[in-house]
Amino acid sequence: MLKNEIQWEAFCEELKTREPSLESAGIKGQYLVVPNENHTHVSLGFAKKQLSVRLVFFNDRIQEAPKIWNTFKDVMTQHDPNIHSKLLPAVENRASMIVYRPSGLDGTDEQVAADWYVKWWRNVSTFWYEQVLNTDSQVAKIKTSGDMDSELTATGQQSISSGVPDHARDWSREEVRILAQSYLVQSNVWWVNHKQTFEQEFNGNYIWSPITKSNGEKNEFYENLKRVRPGDIIFSFANAIIQAVGVCTESAVRIPKPSEFGVTGEAWANDGWKVAVSFSKLKKTIRPKDYMVEIAPTLPTKYSPIRETGDGNQGAYLASVPPAMFVVLLSIIGNQWSLLDISSPVIVSGAEATSDNQVEAAVRNRTEIGETQIEQLVKARRGQGIYRKNLENFEQKCRVTGTTAFRHLRASHILPWRLSNDFEKLDGNNGLLLSPHIDHLFDQGYISFSNDGELLISSFADVDTIAKWHILSGQNCGVFRKEQLPYLESHREFIFRT
């Protein structure tokens, strides 16, 4: 035991300043993981207030484990005669692990521990790369690969190629990697924890969350619903298993809590986000706990959907799935994926209009407001009524084309009408007057604006179309009112395609 519980993240940063070869390492819970391109990794850990080193390797090296373990002990006892190490057997022939704990660190402080870590990282990593992987020592240089494999960064996420376990079911590693990339070039991947509402949401083909926590504070896992786009993939996790996979068919809408929830979630607020999802049930469900040796190193360092134990992360509803984690999940599901309705990437057209129709129907069914207000809210969807009048009080032209003829300009909401509350739907500050083709690009997230007026063009926009429409990246489109800035920030966060 150490004298004081280490502030683990600060301790890891201290290690990185002492040892350059740890720069690519990322914090994963209680471990500092150094990934590499050999489907293995070395990680430094601080579990139960004890320092340790884990050496993890997959599949085709499992049979070598006893020999590697003995070699490891022989090498390391030269440095520490009282070495404490143990070999953990393979879990269902997928991965095995050697765990080493140092001797003589009882009662030491953080500086001594840091000195030990740097020294033993050099010893262990040299052993691992030279004697186990038969490559040059990586103490001076941790290999990474380019392109989408740039996931090997300080976030600690494995690269796309190295994230594919050797045991990928039914598909080769290359096939899984290519399939994953085919989705990731145009879709995001999400994980929903919905044990309480799985039956209602699966059968109804949607996910729903409150706008905020019960105390009114924002919740990042709820905010994520606004980030989901048609075509995005969503893994459904309930009762400790992945039961289904879905594809988003409509963007988020602001809508009351579904009545079919009944007494479930009585403490939740009534106002919420709803995302339409087409779910497909897995023929063979997946229990993440059985695969954590592979999944754990790919978990996001922040806002993770599950813990390193495989248990759901309490309070996490909808979480982002990093590319490396998606690759591992694909490999575990195997050829079941081809039996799902999402067996190939999809782009859903007209989804925003469908979402708006759904919100409009909900607005028209409201009984707590009068007919006049309902009519104004509905007109605002079409850029008409009091909303347009409010907007024209300070927006005089299209900020991109310079067109001043109001009859040729559309009153475009910055934060989409379907995501806005009643005030935001009618607030002129939540709008711009735009030429029709500019309105299309802005509404679909292909362009946006910085707070200082710079035009931003998404990398997803069609280059030829942008050129033919004479739209210039970086062009200054004028000063925005301070009341418009929060809406622009929301547009960049939730609508702009990055």
Tab-separated table of C-alpha atoms in Angstrom:
chain	number	residue	atom	x	y	z
A	1	MET	CA	0.000	0.000	0.000
A	2	LEU	CA	1.073	3.569	-0.595
A	3	LYS	CA	1.002	6.146	2.183
A	4	ASN	CA	-1.667	8.165	0.441
A	5	GLU	CA	-4.129	7.288	-2.270
A	6	ILE	CA	-2.613	8.531	-5.485
A	7	GLN	CA	-4.534	11.100	-7.519
A	8	TRP	CA	-4.290	8.752	-10.445
A	9	GLU	CA	-4.801	11.110	-13.392
A	10	ALA	CA	-2.309	13.659	-12.056
A	11	PHE	CA	0.115	10.812	-11.329
A	12	CYS	CA	-0.178	9.596	-14.954
A	13	GLU	CA	0.587	13.077	-16.258
A	14	GLU	CA	3.680	13.150	-14.040
A	15	LEU	CA	4.794	9.844	-15.547
A	16	LYS	CA	4.377	11.209	-19.061
A	17	THR	CA	6.604	14.180	-18.293
A	18	ARG	CA	9.292	11.817	-17.026
A	19	GLU	CA	9.084	9.245	-19.823
A	20	PRO	CA	8.506	10.395	-23.468
A	21	SER	CA	7.603	6.880	-24.613
A	22	LEU	CA	4.442	7.115	-22.506
A	23	GLU	CA	3.110	10.064	-24.510
A	24	SER	CA	0.738	7.857	-26.523
A	25	ALA	CA	-0.650	6.232	-23.390
A	26	GLY	CA	-4.213	6.916	-22.328
A	27	ILE	CA	-5.970	6.577	-18.986
A	28	LYS	CA	-8.547	3.791	-18.848
A	29	GLY	CA	-10.029	3.785	-15.382
A	30	GLN	CA	-7.285	2.599	-13.058
A	31	TYR	CA	-4.847	1.745	-15.849
A	32	LEU	CA	-2.512	3.718	-18.059
A	33	VAL	CA	-2.677	1.797	-21.341
A	34	VAL	CA	0.010	1.871	-24.015
A	35	PRO	CA	-1.530	0.324	-27.148
A	36	ASN	CA	0.433	-1.009	-30.105
A	37	GLU	CA	-0.164	-2.615	-33.450
A	38	ASN	CA	0.350	-6.230	-32.368
A	39	HIS	CA	-3.026	-6.808	-30.685
A	40	THR	CA	-1.352	-6.650	-27.312
A	41	HIS	CA	-0.792	-3.943	-24.803
A	42	VAL	CA	1.186	-3.038	-21.730
A	43	SER	CA	-0.642	-1.136	-19.020
A	44	LEU	CA	0.436	0.415	-15.761
A	45	GLY	CA	-2.199	0.171	-13.057
A	46	PHE	CA	-3.203	1.475	-9.678
A	47	ALA	CA	-5.867	-0.872	-8.324
A	48	LYS	CA	-6.782	-1.127	-4.646
A	49	LYS	CA	-4.006	1.377	-3.889
A	50	GLN	CA	-1.379	-0.975	-5.287
A	51	LEU	CA	0.798	-0.378	-8.310
A	52	SER	CA	0.972	-3.054	-10.973
A	53	VAL	CA	1.937	-3.807	-14.552
A	54	ARG	CA	-0.310	-5.837	-16.842
A	55	LEU	CA	0.911	-7.557	-19.987
A	56	VAL	CA	-2.030	-8.542	-22.184
A	57	PHE	CA	-1.965	-10.574	-25.381
A	58	PHE	CA	-4.611	-12.190	-27.567
A	59	ASN	CA	-5.463	-15.501	-29.179
A	60	ASP	CA	-2.509	-16.740	-31.224
A	61	ARG	CA	-0.081	-15.958	-28.394
A	62	ILE	CA	-2.111	-17.597	-25.648
A	63	GLN	CA	-0.304	-20.918	-25.996
A	64	GLU	CA	2.966	-19.090	-25.414
A	65	ALA	CA	1.759	-17.671	-22.103
A	66	PRO	CA	3.523	-20.119	-19.714
A	67	LYS	CA	6.805	-19.787	-21.568
A	68	ILE	CA	6.493	-16.002	-21.713
A	69	TRP	CA	5.642	-15.900	-18.032
A	70	ASN	CA	8.702	-17.914	-17.059
A	71	THR	CA	10.928	-15.807	-19.278
A	72	PHE	CA	9.427	-12.682	-17.784
A	73	LYS	CA	10.175	-13.899	-14.251
A	74	ASP	CA	13.722	-14.807	-15.167
A	75	VAL	CA	14.372	-11.399	-16.644
A	76	MET	CA	12.625	-9.387	-13.958
A	77	THR	CA	14.066	-11.193	-10.928
A	78	GLN	CA	17.424	-9.810	-11.983
A	79	HIS	CA	15.996	-6.404	-11.063
A	80	ASP	CA	13.732	-7.396	-8.196
A	81	PRO	CA	14.467	-10.714	-6.395
A	82	ASN	CA	11.130	-10.470	-4.557
A	83	ILE	CA	9.035	-10.086	-7.687
A	84	HIS	CA	5.316	-10.759	-7.276
A	85	SER	CA	3.806	-11.942	-10.537
A	86	LYS	CA	1.090	-14.259	-11.650
A	87	LEU	CA	-0.220	-15.614	-14.893
A	88	LEU	CA	-3.950	-15.232	-15.462
A	89	PRO	CA	-5.206	-17.965	-17.801
A	90	ALA	CA	-6.960	-17.164	-21.040
A	91	VAL	CA	-10.639	-16.300	-20.878
A	92	GLU	CA	-12.413	-18.587	-23.346
A	93	ASN	CA	-9.273	-18.706	-25.477
A	94	ARG	CA	-9.379	-15.013	-26.273
A	95	ALA	CA	-6.720	-13.326	-24.172
A	96	SER	CA	-4.298	-13.983	-21.361
A	97	MET	CA	-2.579	-11.654	-18.945
A	98	ILE	CA	0.535	-11.447	-16.798
A	99	VAL	CA	0.199	-9.224	-13.740
A	100	TYR	CA	3.254	-7.956	-11.903
A	101	ARG	CA	3.254	-6.121	-8.572
A	102	PRO	CA	6.446	-4.592	-7.170
A	103	SER	CA	7.997	-5.424	-3.838
A	104	GLY	CA	9.320	-2.880	-1.365
A	105	LEU	CA	6.847	-0.111	-2.124
A	106	ASP	CA	4.847	-0.370	1.090
A	107	GLY	CA	4.665	3.003	2.812
A	108	THR	CA	6.232	4.956	-0.056
A	109	ASP	CA	5.043	8.283	-1.380
A	110	GLU	CA	4.050	9.326	-4.878
A	111	GLN	CA	7.502	10.533	-5.932
A	112	VAL	CA	9.056	7.159	-5.061
A	113	ALA	CA	6.208	5.428	-6.864
A	114	ALA	CA	6.771	7.585	-9.942
A	115	ASP	CA	10.479	6.758	-9.914
A	116	TRP	CA	9.603	3.062	-9.688
A	117	TYR	CA	7.124	3.276	-12.534
A	118	VAL	CA	9.506	4.975	-14.938
A	119	LYS	CA	12.266	2.484	-14.139
A	120	TRP	CA	10.012	-0.550	-14.467
A	121	TRP	CA	8.197	0.735	-17.501
A	122	ARG	CA	11.544	0.808	-19.286
A	123	ASN	CA	12.446	-2.679	-18.086
A	124	VAL	CA	9.052	-4.270	-18.714
A	125	SER	CA	8.375	-2.606	-22.056
A	126	THR	CA	11.815	-3.508	-23.331
A	127	PHE	CA	11.200	-7.127	-22.341
A	128	TRP	CA	7.710	-7.085	-23.826
A	129	TYR	CA	8.626	-5.678	-27.225
A	130	GLU	CA	11.964	-7.403	-27.721
A	131	GLN	CA	11.338	-10.844	-26.204
A	132	VAL	CA	7.577	-11.278	-26.635
A	133	LEU	CA	6.782	-9.330	-29.783
A	134	ASN	CA	10.206	-9.772	-31.387
A	135	THR	CA	10.372	-6.120	-32.412
A	136	ASP	CA	12.639	-3.236	-31.591
A	137	SER	CA	12.276	-1.783	-28.128
A	138	GLN	CA	9.530	0.816	-28.057
A	139	VAL	CA	10.781	2.707	-25.007
A	140	ALA	CA	12.107	5.422	-27.284
A	141	LYS	CA	9.330	5.209	-29.843
A	142	ILE	CA	5.771	3.903	-29.643
A	143	LYS	CA	4.626	2.878	-33.106
A	144	THR	CA	1.398	4.261	-34.456
A	145	SER	CA	-0.333	4.053	-37.788
A	146	GLY	CA	-1.981	6.784	-39.781
A	147	ASP	CA	-5.300	7.574	-41.418
A	148	MET	CA	-8.275	6.477	-39.344
A	149	ASP	CA	-5.797	4.624	-37.142
A	150	SER	CA	-4.932	7.984	-35.588
A	151	GLU	CA	-7.232	6.783	-32.801
A	152	LEU	CA	-3.942	5.725	-31.197
A	153	THR	CA	-3.699	9.031	-29.382
A	154	ALA	CA	-3.530	10.403	-25.877
A	155	THR	CA	-7.138	9.343	-25.394
A	156	GLY	CA	-5.832	5.808	-25.049
A	157	GLN	CA	-8.226	4.437	-27.650
A	158	GLN	CA	-6.871	1.645	-29.807
A	159	SER	CA	-6.421	2.151	-33.508
A	160	ILE	CA	-8.961	0.890	-35.989
A	161	SER	CA	-6.635	-1.854	-37.218
A	162	SER	CA	-5.156	-2.870	-33.880
A	163	GLY	CA	-8.541	-2.802	-32.200
A	164	VAL	CA	-9.700	-5.875	-34.094
A	165	PRO	CA	-9.142	-8.972	-31.940
A	166	ASP	CA	-7.539	-11.957	-33.628
A	167	HIS	CA	-10.567	-14.051	-32.745
A	168	ALA	CA	-13.002	-11.998	-34.854
A	169	ARG	CA	-15.915	-14.324	-35.344
A	170	ASP	CA	-16.434	-15.521	-38.909
A	171	TRP	CA	-14.774	-12.463	-40.445
A	172	SER	CA	-11.131	-11.661	-40.934
A	173	ARG	CA	-9.636	-8.660	-39.158
A	174	GLU	CA	-9.391	-6.842	-42.479
A	175	GLU	CA	-13.054	-7.491	-43.279
A	176	VAL	CA	-14.138	-6.130	-39.902
A	177	ARG	CA	-11.922	-3.079	-40.295
A	178	ILE	CA	-13.263	-2.305	-43.779
A	179	LEU	CA	-16.857	-2.781	-42.638
A	180	ALA	CA	-16.310	-0.483	-39.670
A	181	GLN	CA	-14.782	2.207	-41.855
A	182	SER	CA	-17.699	1.989	-44.297
A	183	TYR	CA	-19.971	3.095	-41.463
A	184	LEU	CA	-17.652	5.536	-39.734
A	185	VAL	CA	-17.103	7.703	-42.815
A	186	GLN	CA	-20.737	8.813	-42.622
A	187	SER	CA	-22.209	7.694	-39.305
A	188	ASN	CA	-21.591	7.980	-35.589
A	189	VAL	CA	-22.033	5.051	-33.237
A	190	TRP	CA	-23.893	5.158	-29.909
A	191	TRP	CA	-24.715	2.941	-26.952
A	192	VAL	CA	-28.018	3.263	-25.077
A	193	ASN	CA	-28.512	1.920	-21.544
A	194	HIS	CA	-32.276	1.485	-21.162
A	195	LYS	CA	-32.991	-1.345	-18.781
A	196	GLN	CA	-36.080	0.403	-17.389
A	197	THR	CA	-37.631	1.259	-20.731
A	198	PHE	CA	-36.196	-1.370	-23.088
A	199	GLU	CA	-39.507	-3.064	-23.910
A	200	GLN	CA	-41.290	0.209	-24.655
A	201	GLU	CA	-38.441	1.689	-26.663
A	202	PHE	CA	-37.526	-1.464	-28.572
A	203	ASN	CA	-41.128	-2.218	-29.522
A	204	GLY	CA	-41.805	1.425	-30.325
A	205	ASN	CA	-38.544	1.897	-32.279
A	206	TYR	CA	-37.314	4.976	-30.440
A	207	ILE	CA	-35.230	6.200	-27.516
A	208	TRP	CA	-36.332	8.977	-25.172
A	209	SER	CA	-34.735	10.972	-22.372
A	210	PRO	CA	-35.657	14.013	-20.300
A	211	ILE	CA	-34.203	17.368	-21.360
A	212	THR	CA	-32.305	17.779	-18.071
A	213	LYS	CA	-31.660	16.093	-14.763
A	214	SER	CA	-34.387	16.331	-12.120
A	215	ASN	CA	-32.556	19.312	-10.589
A	216	GLY	CA	-32.590	21.184	-13.888
A	217	GLU	CA	-28.909	20.646	-14.678
A	218	LYS	CA	-27.735	19.554	-18.116
A	219	ASN	CA	-26.832	15.904	-18.568
A	220	GLU	CA	-24.291	15.056	-21.275
A	221	PHE	CA	-25.934	11.663	-21.846
A	222	TYR	CA	-29.268	13.431	-22.509
A	223	GLU	CA	-27.603	16.096	-24.666
A	224	ASN	CA	-26.280	13.303	-26.900
A	225	LEU	CA	-29.780	12.649	-28.240
A	226	LYS	CA	-29.556	15.981	-30.072
A	227	ARG	CA	-26.317	14.824	-31.695
A	228	VAL	CA	-27.746	11.639	-33.207
A	229	ARG	CA	-28.317	11.822	-36.951
A	230	PRO	CA	-30.226	9.616	-39.384
A	231	GLY	CA	-28.003	6.677	-40.311
A	232	ASP	CA	-26.194	6.550	-36.956
A	233	ILE	CA	-25.804	3.137	-35.307
A	234	ILE	CA	-27.130	2.495	-31.785
A	235	PHE	CA	-26.320	-0.530	-29.593
A	236	SER	CA	-29.123	-1.425	-27.177
A	237	PHE	CA	-27.930	-2.542	-23.713
A	238	ALA	CA	-30.388	-3.787	-21.089
A	239	ASN	CA	-30.250	-6.354	-18.301
A	240	ALA	CA	-26.462	-6.704	-18.685
A	241	ILE	CA	-26.597	-7.726	-22.354
A	242	ILE	CA	-26.576	-6.140	-25.797
A	243	GLN	CA	-29.994	-7.238	-27.000
A	244	ALA	CA	-30.401	-5.299	-30.214
A	245	VAL	CA	-28.782	-2.916	-32.659
A	246	GLY	CA	-30.601	-0.053	-34.333
A	247	VAL	CA	-30.183	2.671	-36.904
A	248	CYS	CA	-31.475	6.196	-36.387
A	249	THR	CA	-34.237	7.019	-38.864
A	250	GLU	CA	-35.202	10.506	-37.656
A	251	SER	CA	-33.355	13.251	-35.806
A	252	ALA	CA	-34.245	14.200	-32.243
A	253	VAL	CA	-37.475	15.997	-31.525
A	254	ARG	CA	-38.618	17.768	-28.387
A	255	ILE	CA	-41.662	15.851	-27.223
A	256	PRO	CA	-43.414	14.826	-23.971
A	257	LYS	CA	-42.573	11.605	-22.135
A	258	PRO	CA	-44.184	8.600	-23.856
A	259	SER	CA	-47.399	7.570	-22.133
A	260	GLU	CA	-46.458	3.881	-22.424
A	261	PHE	CA	-43.742	4.407	-19.799
A	262	GLY	CA	-46.509	4.402	-17.189
A	263	VAL	CA	-45.069	4.473	-13.682
A	264	THR	CA	-41.565	3.880	-15.029
A	265	GLY	CA	-39.515	7.019	-14.668
A	266	GLU	CA	-42.121	8.884	-12.642
A	267	ALA	CA	-39.311	11.084	-11.308
A	268	TRP	CA	-38.333	12.149	-14.835
A	269	ALA	CA	-39.525	15.469	-16.194
A	270	ASN	CA	-42.232	15.340	-18.846
A	271	ASP	CA	-40.339	17.404	-21.429
A	272	GLY	CA	-37.805	15.314	-23.341
A	273	TRP	CA	-35.899	14.328	-26.476
A	274	LYS	CA	-37.105	11.515	-28.700
A	275	VAL	CA	-35.044	9.865	-31.452
A	276	ALA	CA	-36.634	7.434	-33.902
A	277	VAL	CA	-34.625	4.205	-34.220
A	278	SER	CA	-35.240	1.081	-36.277
A	279	PHE	CA	-34.141	-1.725	-33.927
A	280	SER	CA	-33.197	-5.281	-34.905
A	281	LYS	CA	-32.990	-8.004	-32.245
A	282	LEU	CA	-29.769	-9.992	-32.086
A	283	LYS	CA	-30.333	-13.701	-32.574
A	284	LYS	CA	-27.538	-14.357	-30.106
A	285	THR	CA	-27.303	-11.629	-27.478
A	286	ILE	CA	-23.922	-10.355	-26.275
A	287	ARG	CA	-22.886	-10.178	-22.619
A	288	PRO	CA	-20.112	-7.540	-22.472
A	289	LYS	CA	-18.754	-8.976	-19.199
A	290	ASP	CA	-17.583	-11.993	-21.191
A	291	TYR	CA	-15.456	-9.830	-23.473
A	292	MET	CA	-14.027	-7.117	-21.252
A	293	VAL	CA	-10.418	-8.082	-21.954
A	294	GLU	CA	-11.080	-6.814	-25.470
A	295	ILE	CA	-13.641	-4.093	-24.779
A	296	ALA	CA	-12.112	-2.411	-21.714
A	297	PRO	CA	-9.056	-0.897	-23.490
A	298	THR	CA	-11.374	0.766	-26.036
A	299	LEU	CA	-13.790	2.413	-23.592
A	300	PRO	CA	-13.923	6.221	-23.770
A	301	THR	CA	-12.021	7.925	-20.984
A	302	LYS	CA	-15.010	10.172	-20.262
A	303	TYR	CA	-18.751	9.516	-20.442
A	304	SER	CA	-18.285	5.787	-20.912
A	305	PRO	CA	-21.470	3.698	-21.325
A	306	ILE	CA	-20.136	0.846	-19.180
A	307	ARG	CA	-17.450	0.267	-16.593
A	308	GLU	CA	-14.317	-1.828	-17.045
A	309	THR	CA	-16.168	-4.612	-15.221
A	310	GLY	CA	-18.812	-4.767	-17.946
A	311	ASP	CA	-21.521	-3.311	-15.701
A	312	GLY	CA	-23.605	-0.412	-16.934
A	313	ASN	CA	-22.365	3.036	-15.961
A	314	GLN	CA	-24.982	4.404	-13.571
A	315	GLY	CA	-26.537	7.573	-14.901
A	316	ALA	CA	-25.321	6.963	-18.454
A	317	TYR	CA	-28.214	6.830	-20.920
A	318	LEU	CA	-26.864	7.512	-24.413
A	319	ALA	CA	-23.076	7.439	-24.833
A	320	SER	CA	-20.770	7.739	-27.817
A	321	VAL	CA	-18.950	4.599	-28.968
A	322	PRO	CA	-15.328	5.279	-30.075
A	323	PRO	CA	-14.241	3.778	-33.426
A	324	ALA	CA	-11.967	1.197	-31.774
A	325	MET	CA	-14.802	0.030	-29.529
A	326	PHE	CA	-17.104	-0.254	-32.556
A	327	VAL	CA	-14.569	-2.487	-34.289
A	328	VAL	CA	-14.403	-4.808	-31.267
A	329	LEU	CA	-18.193	-4.959	-30.982
A	330	LEU	CA	-18.465	-5.749	-34.693
A	331	SER	CA	-15.973	-8.584	-34.367
A	332	ILE	CA	-17.846	-10.049	-31.388
A	333	ILE	CA	-21.208	-9.911	-33.158
A	334	GLY	CA	-19.658	-11.452	-36.267
A	335	ASN	CA	-21.834	-12.515	-39.169
A	336	GLN	CA	-24.974	-11.836	-37.142
A	337	TRP	CA	-24.447	-8.278	-38.367
A	338	SER	CA	-25.327	-9.258	-41.927
A	339	LEU	CA	-28.706	-10.562	-40.695
A	340	LEU	CA	-29.700	-7.186	-39.247
A	341	ASP	CA	-31.595	-4.493	-41.123
A	342	ILE	CA	-28.489	-2.323	-40.821
A	343	SER	CA	-26.269	-4.734	-42.723
A	344	SER	CA	-25.150	-1.856	-44.961
A	345	PRO	CA	-24.748	1.859	-44.218
A	346	VAL	CA	-27.862	3.926	-44.781
A	347	ILE	CA	-28.574	7.589	-45.262
A	348	VAL	CA	-32.172	8.391	-44.496
A	349	SER	CA	-33.664	11.159	-46.639
A	350	GLY	CA	-36.453	13.427	-45.467
A	351	ALA	CA	-35.947	12.431	-41.840
A	352	GLU	CA	-35.874	16.012	-40.552
A	353	ALA	CA	-39.204	16.785	-42.216
A	354	THR	CA	-40.724	13.680	-40.645
A	355	SER	CA	-39.402	14.760	-37.256
A	356	ASP	CA	-40.883	18.240	-37.706
A	357	ASN	CA	-44.227	16.708	-38.616
A	358	GLN	CA	-44.157	14.694	-35.417
A	359	VAL	CA	-43.462	17.771	-33.299
A	360	GLU	CA	-46.119	19.786	-35.095
A	361	ALA	CA	-48.700	17.094	-34.371
A	362	ALA	CA	-47.723	17.213	-30.684
A	363	VAL	CA	-48.013	21.023	-30.652
A	364	ARG	CA	-51.464	20.923	-32.232
A	365	ASN	CA	-52.606	18.413	-29.597
A	366	ARG	CA	-51.605	20.611	-26.656
A	367	THR	CA	-54.386	21.781	-24.389
A	368	GLU	CA	-52.533	23.970	-21.885
A	369	ILE	CA	-52.029	26.812	-24.400
A	370	GLY	CA	-54.518	28.711	-26.547
A	371	GLU	CA	-55.253	28.317	-30.252
A	372	THR	CA	-53.515	31.609	-31.103
A	373	GLN	CA	-50.219	30.479	-29.559
A	374	ILE	CA	-50.482	27.069	-31.210
A	375	GLU	CA	-50.953	28.761	-34.572
A	376	GLN	CA	-47.919	31.008	-34.064
A	377	LEU	CA	-45.750	28.052	-33.047
A	378	VAL	CA	-46.803	26.121	-36.155
A	379	LYS	CA	-46.260	29.139	-38.432
A	380	ALA	CA	-42.771	29.564	-36.995
A	381	ARG	CA	-41.870	26.127	-38.360
A	382	ARG	CA	-42.413	27.536	-41.846
A	383	GLY	CA	-40.627	30.813	-41.114
A	384	GLN	CA	-43.865	32.761	-40.953
A	385	GLY	CA	-45.920	34.766	-38.469
A	386	ILE	CA	-44.550	36.561	-35.460
A	387	TYR	CA	-41.279	34.605	-35.675
A	388	ARG	CA	-40.418	36.059	-39.069
A	389	LYS	CA	-41.487	39.530	-37.983
A	390	ASN	CA	-39.194	39.279	-34.962
A	391	LEU	CA	-36.332	38.086	-37.175
A	392	GLU	CA	-36.708	40.853	-39.765
A	393	ASN	CA	-36.298	43.448	-37.036
A	394	PHE	CA	-32.519	42.939	-37.131
A	395	GLU	CA	-31.606	40.540	-39.995
A	396	GLN	CA	-31.698	42.476	-43.256
A	397	LYS	CA	-30.064	40.177	-45.823
A	398	CYS	CA	-28.614	36.753	-46.483
A	399	ARG	CA	-25.306	36.724	-44.670
A	400	VAL	CA	-23.651	34.585	-47.351
A	401	THR	CA	-25.026	35.802	-50.694
A	402	GLY	CA	-25.886	39.364	-49.668
A	403	THR	CA	-29.414	39.081	-51.141
A	404	THR	CA	-31.674	41.759	-49.624
A	405	ALA	CA	-35.030	40.945	-51.255
A	406	PHE	CA	-37.028	39.492	-48.355
A	407	ARG	CA	-39.377	37.636	-50.709
A	408	HIS	CA	-36.437	35.501	-51.856
A	409	LEU	CA	-35.108	34.737	-48.356
A	410	ARG	CA	-36.095	32.042	-45.895
A	411	ALA	CA	-36.408	32.602	-42.172
A	412	SER	CA	-34.183	29.762	-40.961
A	413	HIS	CA	-34.016	28.683	-37.328
A	414	ILE	CA	-30.445	28.416	-36.017
A	415	LEU	CA	-31.381	25.845	-33.377
A	416	PRO	CA	-33.863	23.749	-35.384
A	417	TRP	CA	-37.553	24.278	-34.692
A	418	ARG	CA	-37.974	20.616	-33.722
A	419	LEU	CA	-35.371	21.021	-30.943
A	420	SER	CA	-36.565	24.389	-29.653
A	421	ASN	CA	-38.881	25.151	-26.750
A	422	ASP	CA	-41.825	27.515	-27.190
A	423	PHE	CA	-39.780	30.647	-26.552
A	424	GLU	CA	-36.943	29.549	-28.869
A	425	LYS	CA	-39.404	28.703	-31.644
A	426	LEU	CA	-40.585	32.334	-31.739
A	427	ASP	CA	-37.356	34.127	-30.750
A	428	GLY	CA	-36.049	36.182	-33.656
A	429	ASN	CA	-32.526	35.803	-32.264
A	430	ASN	CA	-32.829	32.099	-33.085
A	431	GLY	CA	-32.845	32.790	-36.803
A	432	LEU	CA	-31.144	33.991	-39.947
A	433	LEU	CA	-32.494	35.194	-43.282
A	434	LEU	CA	-30.868	32.943	-45.878
A	435	SER	CA	-31.081	32.315	-49.606
A	436	PRO	CA	-32.800	28.951	-50.267
A	437	HIS	CA	-29.643	27.033	-51.190
A	438	ILE	CA	-27.766	28.495	-48.200
A	439	ASP	CA	-30.712	27.615	-45.948
A	440	HIS	CA	-30.473	24.014	-47.169
A	441	LEU	CA	-26.766	23.789	-46.342
A	442	PHE	CA	-27.241	25.440	-42.949
A	443	ASP	CA	-30.259	23.307	-42.023
A	444	GLN	CA	-28.441	20.089	-42.962
A	445	GLY	CA	-25.273	21.030	-41.078
A	446	TYR	CA	-23.015	21.459	-44.103
A	447	ILE	CA	-22.187	25.039	-43.119
A	448	SER	CA	-22.209	27.028	-39.906
A	449	PHE	CA	-20.790	30.255	-38.507
A	450	SER	CA	-18.253	31.068	-35.825
A	451	ASN	CA	-19.182	33.611	-33.167
A	452	ASP	CA	-17.098	36.252	-34.957
A	453	GLY	CA	-18.904	35.717	-38.256
A	454	GLU	CA	-16.556	33.348	-40.104
A	455	LEU	CA	-18.271	30.924	-42.489
A	456	LEU	CA	-17.499	27.305	-41.642
A	457	ILE	CA	-17.803	24.566	-44.275
A	458	SER	CA	-18.156	20.943	-43.221
A	459	SER	CA	-15.764	18.356	-44.639
A	460	PHE	CA	-18.906	16.356	-45.458
A	461	ALA	CA	-20.161	19.008	-47.890
A	462	ASP	CA	-19.905	18.231	-51.607
A	463	VAL	CA	-16.839	20.135	-52.814
A	464	ASP	CA	-18.125	20.561	-56.382
A	465	THR	CA	-21.468	21.958	-55.198
A	466	ILE	CA	-19.777	24.376	-52.798
A	467	ALA	CA	-17.518	25.606	-55.631
A	468	LYS	CA	-20.351	26.017	-58.150
A	469	TRP	CA	-22.393	27.976	-55.593
A	470	HIS	CA	-19.368	30.243	-55.019
A	471	ILE	CA	-19.324	29.628	-51.267
A	472	LEU	CA	-15.988	30.588	-49.748
A	473	SER	CA	-14.686	29.018	-46.559
A	474	GLY	CA	-13.556	31.631	-44.082
A	475	GLN	CA	-15.573	34.445	-45.611
A	476	ASN	CA	-16.721	36.911	-42.986
A	477	CYS	CA	-20.506	37.088	-42.792
A	478	GLY	CA	-20.877	39.983	-40.404
A	479	VAL	CA	-21.253	40.569	-36.688
A	480	PHE	CA	-23.856	38.607	-34.745
A	481	ARG	CA	-25.915	39.943	-31.871
A	482	LYS	CA	-24.874	38.609	-28.475
A	483	GLU	CA	-28.355	37.077	-28.130
A	484	GLN	CA	-27.682	34.980	-31.251
A	485	LEU	CA	-24.417	33.495	-30.004
A	486	PRO	CA	-25.875	30.767	-27.739
A	487	TYR	CA	-27.971	29.541	-30.665
A	488	LEU	CA	-24.946	29.510	-32.979
A	489	GLU	CA	-22.980	27.537	-30.403
A	490	SER	CA	-25.775	24.970	-30.265
A	491	HIS	CA	-25.837	24.769	-34.072
A	492	ARG	CA	-22.107	24.070	-34.190
A	493	GLU	CA	-22.398	21.457	-31.439
A	494	PHE	CA	-25.522	19.593	-32.521
A	495	ILE	CA	-26.125	20.316	-36.213
A	496	PHE	CA	-22.822	21.143	-37.939
A	497	ARG	CA	-21.278	17.993	-39.392
A	498	THR	CA	-17.735	17.468	-38.092
